[in-house]
Coordinates of C-alpha atoms in Angstrom, one line a residue:
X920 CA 65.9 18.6 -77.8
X921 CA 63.1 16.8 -79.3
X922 CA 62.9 14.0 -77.1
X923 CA 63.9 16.0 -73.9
X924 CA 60.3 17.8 -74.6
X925 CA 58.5 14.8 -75.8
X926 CA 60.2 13.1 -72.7
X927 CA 59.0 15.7 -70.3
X928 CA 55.2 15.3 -71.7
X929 CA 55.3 11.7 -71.7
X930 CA 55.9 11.7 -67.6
X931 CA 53.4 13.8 -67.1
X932 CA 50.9 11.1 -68.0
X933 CA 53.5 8.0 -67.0
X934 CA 54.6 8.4 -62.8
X935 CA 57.1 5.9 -62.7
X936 CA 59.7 8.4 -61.5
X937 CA 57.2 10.3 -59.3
X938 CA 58.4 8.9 -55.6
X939 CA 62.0 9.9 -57.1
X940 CA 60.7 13.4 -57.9
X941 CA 59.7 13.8 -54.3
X942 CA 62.2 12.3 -52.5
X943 CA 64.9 14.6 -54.3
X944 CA 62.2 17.0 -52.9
X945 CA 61.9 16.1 -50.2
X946 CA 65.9 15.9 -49.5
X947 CA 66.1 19.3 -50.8
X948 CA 63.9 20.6 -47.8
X949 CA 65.3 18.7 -45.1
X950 CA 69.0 20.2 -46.7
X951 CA 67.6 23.8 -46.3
X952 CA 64.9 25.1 -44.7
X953 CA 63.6 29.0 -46.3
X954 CA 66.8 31.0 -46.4
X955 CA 68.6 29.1 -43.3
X956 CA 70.2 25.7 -43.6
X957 CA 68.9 22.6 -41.3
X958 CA 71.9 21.2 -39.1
X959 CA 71.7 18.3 -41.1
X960 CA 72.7 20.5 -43.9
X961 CA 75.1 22.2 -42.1
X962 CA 76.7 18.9 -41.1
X963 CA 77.0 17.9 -45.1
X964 CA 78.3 21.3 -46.4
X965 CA 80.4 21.1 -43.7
X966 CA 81.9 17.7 -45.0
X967 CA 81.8 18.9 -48.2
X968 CA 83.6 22.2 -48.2
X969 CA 86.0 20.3 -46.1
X970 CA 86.8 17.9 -48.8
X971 CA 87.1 20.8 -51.4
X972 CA 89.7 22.4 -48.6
X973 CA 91.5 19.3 -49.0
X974 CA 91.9 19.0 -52.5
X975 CA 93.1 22.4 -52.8
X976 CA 95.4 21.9 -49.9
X977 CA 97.2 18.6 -52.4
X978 CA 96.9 20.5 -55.5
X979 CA 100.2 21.1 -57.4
X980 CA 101.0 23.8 -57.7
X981 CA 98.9 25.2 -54.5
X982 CA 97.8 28.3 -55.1
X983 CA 98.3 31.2 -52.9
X984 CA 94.7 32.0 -52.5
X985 CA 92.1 29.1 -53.2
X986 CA 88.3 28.8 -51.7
X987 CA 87.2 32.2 -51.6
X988 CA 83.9 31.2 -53.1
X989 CA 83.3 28.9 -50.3
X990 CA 85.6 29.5 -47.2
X991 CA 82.6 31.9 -45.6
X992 CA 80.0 29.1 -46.1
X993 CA 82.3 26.9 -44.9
X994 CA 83.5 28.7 -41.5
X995 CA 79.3 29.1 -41.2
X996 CA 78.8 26.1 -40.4
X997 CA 81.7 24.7 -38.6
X998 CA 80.4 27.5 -36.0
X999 CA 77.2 26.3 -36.2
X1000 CA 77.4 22.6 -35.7
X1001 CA 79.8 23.5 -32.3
X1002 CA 77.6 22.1 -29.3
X1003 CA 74.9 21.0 -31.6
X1004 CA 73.1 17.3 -30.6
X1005 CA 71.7 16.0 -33.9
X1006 CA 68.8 13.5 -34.2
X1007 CA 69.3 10.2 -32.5
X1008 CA 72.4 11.6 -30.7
X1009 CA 74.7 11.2 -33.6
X1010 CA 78.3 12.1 -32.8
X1011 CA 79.9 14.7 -34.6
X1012 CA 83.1 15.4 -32.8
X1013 CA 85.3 13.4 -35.4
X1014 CA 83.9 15.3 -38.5
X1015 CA 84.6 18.2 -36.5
X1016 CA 88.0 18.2 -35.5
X1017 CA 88.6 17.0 -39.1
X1018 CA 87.6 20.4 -40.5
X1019 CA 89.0 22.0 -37.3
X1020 CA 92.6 20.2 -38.9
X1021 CA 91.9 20.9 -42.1
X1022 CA 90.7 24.9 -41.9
X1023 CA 93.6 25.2 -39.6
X1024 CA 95.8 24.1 -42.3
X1025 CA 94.0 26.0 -45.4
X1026 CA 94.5 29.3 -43.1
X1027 CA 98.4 28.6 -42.4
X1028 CA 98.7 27.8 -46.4
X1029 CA 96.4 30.9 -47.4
X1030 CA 98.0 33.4 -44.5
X1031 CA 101.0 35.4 -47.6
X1032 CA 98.2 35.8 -50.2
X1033 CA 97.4 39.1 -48.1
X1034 CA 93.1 38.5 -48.9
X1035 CA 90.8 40.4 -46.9
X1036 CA 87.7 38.1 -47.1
X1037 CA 90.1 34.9 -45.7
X1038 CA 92.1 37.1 -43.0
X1039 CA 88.2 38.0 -41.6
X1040 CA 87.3 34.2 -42.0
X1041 CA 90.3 33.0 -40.3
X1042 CA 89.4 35.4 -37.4
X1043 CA 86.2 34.3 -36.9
X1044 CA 87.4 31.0 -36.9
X1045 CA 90.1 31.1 -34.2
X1046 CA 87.4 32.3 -32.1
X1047 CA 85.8 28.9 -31.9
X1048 CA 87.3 27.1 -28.7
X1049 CA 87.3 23.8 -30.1
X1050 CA 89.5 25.2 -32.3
X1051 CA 93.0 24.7 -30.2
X1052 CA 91.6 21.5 -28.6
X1053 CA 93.7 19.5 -30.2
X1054 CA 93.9 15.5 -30.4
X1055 CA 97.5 13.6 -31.2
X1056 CA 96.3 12.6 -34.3
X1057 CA 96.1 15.8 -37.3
X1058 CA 93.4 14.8 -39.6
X1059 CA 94.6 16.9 -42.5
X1060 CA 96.5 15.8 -45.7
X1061 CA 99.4 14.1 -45.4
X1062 CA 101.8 11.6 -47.4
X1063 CA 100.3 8.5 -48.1
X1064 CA 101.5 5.2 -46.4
X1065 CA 103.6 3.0 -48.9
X1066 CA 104.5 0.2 -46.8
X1067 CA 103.7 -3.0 -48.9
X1068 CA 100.5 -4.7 -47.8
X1069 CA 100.6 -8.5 -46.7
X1070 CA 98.2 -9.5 -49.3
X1071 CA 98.5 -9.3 -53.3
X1072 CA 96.4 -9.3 -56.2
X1073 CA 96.4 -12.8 -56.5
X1074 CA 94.8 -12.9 -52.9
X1075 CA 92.0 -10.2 -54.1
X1076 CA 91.2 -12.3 -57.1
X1077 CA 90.6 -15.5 -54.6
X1078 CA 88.7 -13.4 -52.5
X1079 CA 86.5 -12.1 -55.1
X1080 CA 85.9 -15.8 -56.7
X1081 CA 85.2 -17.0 -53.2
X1082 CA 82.5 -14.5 -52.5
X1083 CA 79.3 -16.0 -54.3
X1084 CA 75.6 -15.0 -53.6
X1085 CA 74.6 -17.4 -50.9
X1086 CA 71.1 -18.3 -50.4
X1087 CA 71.3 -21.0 -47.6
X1088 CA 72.7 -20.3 -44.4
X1089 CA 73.6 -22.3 -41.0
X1090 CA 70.7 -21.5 -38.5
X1091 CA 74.0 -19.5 -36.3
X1092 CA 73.7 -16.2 -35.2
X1093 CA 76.3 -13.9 -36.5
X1094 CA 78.6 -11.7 -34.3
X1095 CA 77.5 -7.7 -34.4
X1096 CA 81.0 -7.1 -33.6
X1097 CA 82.0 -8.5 -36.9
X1098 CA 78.8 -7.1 -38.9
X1099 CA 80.4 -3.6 -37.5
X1100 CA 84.0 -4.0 -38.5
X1101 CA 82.9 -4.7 -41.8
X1102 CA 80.6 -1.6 -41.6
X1103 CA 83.5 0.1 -40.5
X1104 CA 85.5 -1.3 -43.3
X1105 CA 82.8 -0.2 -45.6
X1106 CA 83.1 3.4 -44.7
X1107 CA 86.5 3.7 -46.3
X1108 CA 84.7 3.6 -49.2
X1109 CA 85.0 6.4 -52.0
X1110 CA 82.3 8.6 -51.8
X1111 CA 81.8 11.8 -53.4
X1112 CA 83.0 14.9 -51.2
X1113 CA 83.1 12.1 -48.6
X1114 CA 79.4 13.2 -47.7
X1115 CA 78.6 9.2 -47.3
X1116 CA 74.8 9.4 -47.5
X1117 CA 73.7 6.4 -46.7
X1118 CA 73.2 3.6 -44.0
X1119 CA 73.4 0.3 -43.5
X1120 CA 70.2 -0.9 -41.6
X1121 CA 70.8 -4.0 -39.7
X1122 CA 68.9 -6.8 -38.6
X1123 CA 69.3 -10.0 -36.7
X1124 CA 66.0 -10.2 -35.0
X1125 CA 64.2 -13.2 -36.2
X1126 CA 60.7 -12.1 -35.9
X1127 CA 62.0 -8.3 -37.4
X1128 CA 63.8 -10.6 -40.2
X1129 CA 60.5 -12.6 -41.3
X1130 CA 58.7 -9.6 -41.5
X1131 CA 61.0 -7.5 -43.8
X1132 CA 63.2 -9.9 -45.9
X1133 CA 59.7 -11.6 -47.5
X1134 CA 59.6 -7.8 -49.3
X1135 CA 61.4 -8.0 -52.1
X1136 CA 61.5 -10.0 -55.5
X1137 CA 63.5 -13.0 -55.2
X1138 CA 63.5 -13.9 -51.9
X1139 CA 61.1 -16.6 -51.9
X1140 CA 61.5 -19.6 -50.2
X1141 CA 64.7 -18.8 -48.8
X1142 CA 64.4 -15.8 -46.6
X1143 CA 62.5 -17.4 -44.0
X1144 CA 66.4 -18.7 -42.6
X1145 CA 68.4 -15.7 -43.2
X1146 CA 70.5 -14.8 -39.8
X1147 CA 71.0 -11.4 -40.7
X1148 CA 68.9 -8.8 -42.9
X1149 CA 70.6 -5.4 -44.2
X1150 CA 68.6 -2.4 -46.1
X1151 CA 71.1 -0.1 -47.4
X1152 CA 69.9 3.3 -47.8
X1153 CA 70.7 6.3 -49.6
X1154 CA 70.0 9.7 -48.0
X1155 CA 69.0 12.6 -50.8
X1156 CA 68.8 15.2 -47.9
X1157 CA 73.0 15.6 -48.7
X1158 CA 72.1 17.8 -51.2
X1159 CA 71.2 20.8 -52.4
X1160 CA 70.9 20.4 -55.7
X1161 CA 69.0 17.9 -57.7
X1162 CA 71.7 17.3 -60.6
X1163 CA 73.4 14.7 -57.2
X1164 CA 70.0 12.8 -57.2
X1165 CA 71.9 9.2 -58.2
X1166 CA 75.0 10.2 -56.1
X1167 CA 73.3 8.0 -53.5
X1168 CA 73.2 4.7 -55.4
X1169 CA 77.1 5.0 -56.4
X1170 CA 78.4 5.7 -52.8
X1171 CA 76.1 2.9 -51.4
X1172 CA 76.8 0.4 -53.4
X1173 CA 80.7 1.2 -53.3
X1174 CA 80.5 0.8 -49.3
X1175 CA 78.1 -2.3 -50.2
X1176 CA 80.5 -4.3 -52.0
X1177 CA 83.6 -3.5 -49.3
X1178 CA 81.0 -4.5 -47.0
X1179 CA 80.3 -7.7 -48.3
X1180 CA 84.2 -8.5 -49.0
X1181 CA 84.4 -7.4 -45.0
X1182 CA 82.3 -10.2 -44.1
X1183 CA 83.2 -12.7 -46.7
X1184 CA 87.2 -12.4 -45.2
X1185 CA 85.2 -13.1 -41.3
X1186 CA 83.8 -16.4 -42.9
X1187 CA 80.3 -14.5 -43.1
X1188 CA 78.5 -15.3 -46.5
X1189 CA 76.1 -12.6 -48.2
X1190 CA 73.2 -12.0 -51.1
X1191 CA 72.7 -8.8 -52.9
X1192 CA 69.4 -8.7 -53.1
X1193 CA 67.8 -6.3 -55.9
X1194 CA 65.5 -3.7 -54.8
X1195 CA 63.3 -2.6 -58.2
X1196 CA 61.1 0.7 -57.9
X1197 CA 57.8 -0.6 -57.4
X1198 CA 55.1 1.4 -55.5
X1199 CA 53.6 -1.1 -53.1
X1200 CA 56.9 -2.2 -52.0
X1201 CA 58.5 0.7 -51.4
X1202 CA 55.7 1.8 -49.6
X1203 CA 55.6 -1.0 -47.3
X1204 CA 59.4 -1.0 -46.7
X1205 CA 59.1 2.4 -45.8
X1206 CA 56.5 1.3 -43.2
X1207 CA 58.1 -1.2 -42.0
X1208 CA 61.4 0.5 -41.1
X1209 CA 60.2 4.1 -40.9
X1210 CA 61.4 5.7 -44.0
X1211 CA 61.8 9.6 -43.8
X1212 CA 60.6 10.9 -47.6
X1213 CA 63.9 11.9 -48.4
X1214 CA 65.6 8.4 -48.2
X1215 CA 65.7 6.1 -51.1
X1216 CA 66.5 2.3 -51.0
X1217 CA 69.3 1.1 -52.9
X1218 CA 69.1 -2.5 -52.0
X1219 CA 69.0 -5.2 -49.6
X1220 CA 71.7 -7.6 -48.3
X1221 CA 71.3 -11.2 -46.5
X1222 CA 73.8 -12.2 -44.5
X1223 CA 74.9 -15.6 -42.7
X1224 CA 77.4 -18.7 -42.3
X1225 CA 77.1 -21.0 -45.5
X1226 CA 75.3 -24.0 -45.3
X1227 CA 78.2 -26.5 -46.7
X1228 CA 75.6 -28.4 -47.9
X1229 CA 73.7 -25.6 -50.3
X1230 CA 74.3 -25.3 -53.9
X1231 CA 75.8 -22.4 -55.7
X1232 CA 75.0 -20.9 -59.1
X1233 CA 78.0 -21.0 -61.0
X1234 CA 77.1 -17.5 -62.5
X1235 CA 79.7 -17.2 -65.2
X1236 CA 81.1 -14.1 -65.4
X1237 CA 82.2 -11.5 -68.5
X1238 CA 85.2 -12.0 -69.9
X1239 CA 88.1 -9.2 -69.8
X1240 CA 87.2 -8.9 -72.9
X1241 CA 83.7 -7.9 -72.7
X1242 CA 84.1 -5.8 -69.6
X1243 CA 87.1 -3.4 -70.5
X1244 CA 88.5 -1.1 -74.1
X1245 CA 91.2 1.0 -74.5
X1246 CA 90.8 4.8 -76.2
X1247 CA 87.8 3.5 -77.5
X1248 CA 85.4 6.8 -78.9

């Protein structure tokens, strides 16, 4: 408790963490605005609660009754987001007819446990006309596929020994079509309630490049030839609650690394590129590309075809040893 308090009056003096302060803020706003939720907010409870439906629906034993605290917040704003155009014309209608699956499911597992407050959600919910618009596919739980895959562990191994931070690229421009399946592959990522808050910003402009990639540390007298220039950022306005605040850097940087296998598989090379909190930066990043006060940077990728005649650090890595114990207290 002592250093909690002498903690707190140190950063009043010391505003290092002040632009986190206000972006967890400022994504607490843009979650909820007064009493109402924002659509955006909407859109991630919605994903949320839907996840939580889903766990319940696997759980062994299922309970008879499960979700009360949440199925009315959760029915809320499935009828909310129906016809609703978020910003920049996002589409919607997949994350919808996943909770369309999955409440239809969590009302057909719920319907013997006889409770009121379900029975009245479940009618309000079959109201929706969406509702019995079904697809072929049902986007609810189901058994897992257990077919063997072609590759083994042996194969991830080389694959993660081949993929090195490259800093020297061919001047060749790089497909979007396979910067997106690797995006796409990237969002099979885990991520927690499967709210995904984050994007990958790309660019493959050269002039766009030259302007942002000279931003952060490290880049120096290499970034002037980078094909293709990646921000990844995290969005805080997927929650409520400011106890999620680092939520952001996990999920992103889980989709990050499938991302960068993705491309590595495609023959494209990448760099992780660190992205340290400092004020002038991040202001001018957030310039550059528009920033809303709610989204964070986690960190910046290059991306390109290998020069076969550049140089990479051998960068030795940990030992088993030193990265993993046992029942160790």
């Amino acid at each position: 408790m002592r250093w909690t308090f002498l903690s707190n009056l140190y950063f009043c003096f010391d505003r290092s963490f002040e632009r986190e302060h206000a972006s967890v803020l400022a994504g607490r706003i843009r979650y909820q605005f007064g009493d109402s939720l924002s659509e955006e907010g909407h859109l991630y409870r919605l994903r949320r609660n839907t996840h939580r439906l889903e766990k319940g629906l696997v759980s062994r034993p299922r309970k008879p009754v499960f979700a009360k605290e949440y199925i009315a917040e959760t029915v809320v704003s499935f009828i909310k987001l129906q016809g609703c155009e978020l910003h920049a014309g996002l589409d919607i209608s997949a994350t919808l007819q996943w909770a369309s699956d999955v409440l239809s499911q969590y009302f057909l597992a719920t319907e013997n446990g006889n409770d009121s407050e379900i029975a009245l959600q479940r009618e309000l919910f079959e109201k929706v006309p969406s509702v019995n618009a079904r697809n072929d596919q049902l986007k609810a739980p189901k058994k897992r596929d257990l077919t063997p895959l072609s590759f083994n562990v042996e194969d991830m191994l080389q694959l993660a020994i081949r993929r090195r931070s490259i800093r020297w690229y061919q001047d060749r421009k790089v497909c979007r079509k396979s910067i997106d399946r690797a995006v796409e592959i990237a969002g099979y990522s885990p991520s927690a309630c499967n709210r995904q808050p984050f994007e990958f910003r790309v660019f493959d402009d050269s002039d766009l490049i030259t302007r942002l990639s000279s931003i952060p540390l490290g880049t120096r007298g290499f970034s002037h030839q980078f094909p293709v220039f990646i921000v990844v950022i995290g969005k805080l306005r997927a929650y409520p609650l400011a106890r999620d605040r680092h939520v952001i850097y996990i999920d992103a940087s889980l989709a990050a690394m499938a991302l960068e296998f993705a491309l590595e598989l495609q023959g494209i090379s990448t760099c992780s590129i660190n992205w340290p909190d400092i004020k002038d930066l991040e202001r001018k990043m957030a310039e550059e590309i528009g920033l809303e006060p709610d989204e964070r940077i986690v960190m910046c990728i290059s991306a390109g075809y290998p020069d076969p005649d550049g140089l990479v650090p051998y960068s030795q890595k940990k030992s088993i040893e030193e990265l993993r114990s046992y029942n160790q207290l």
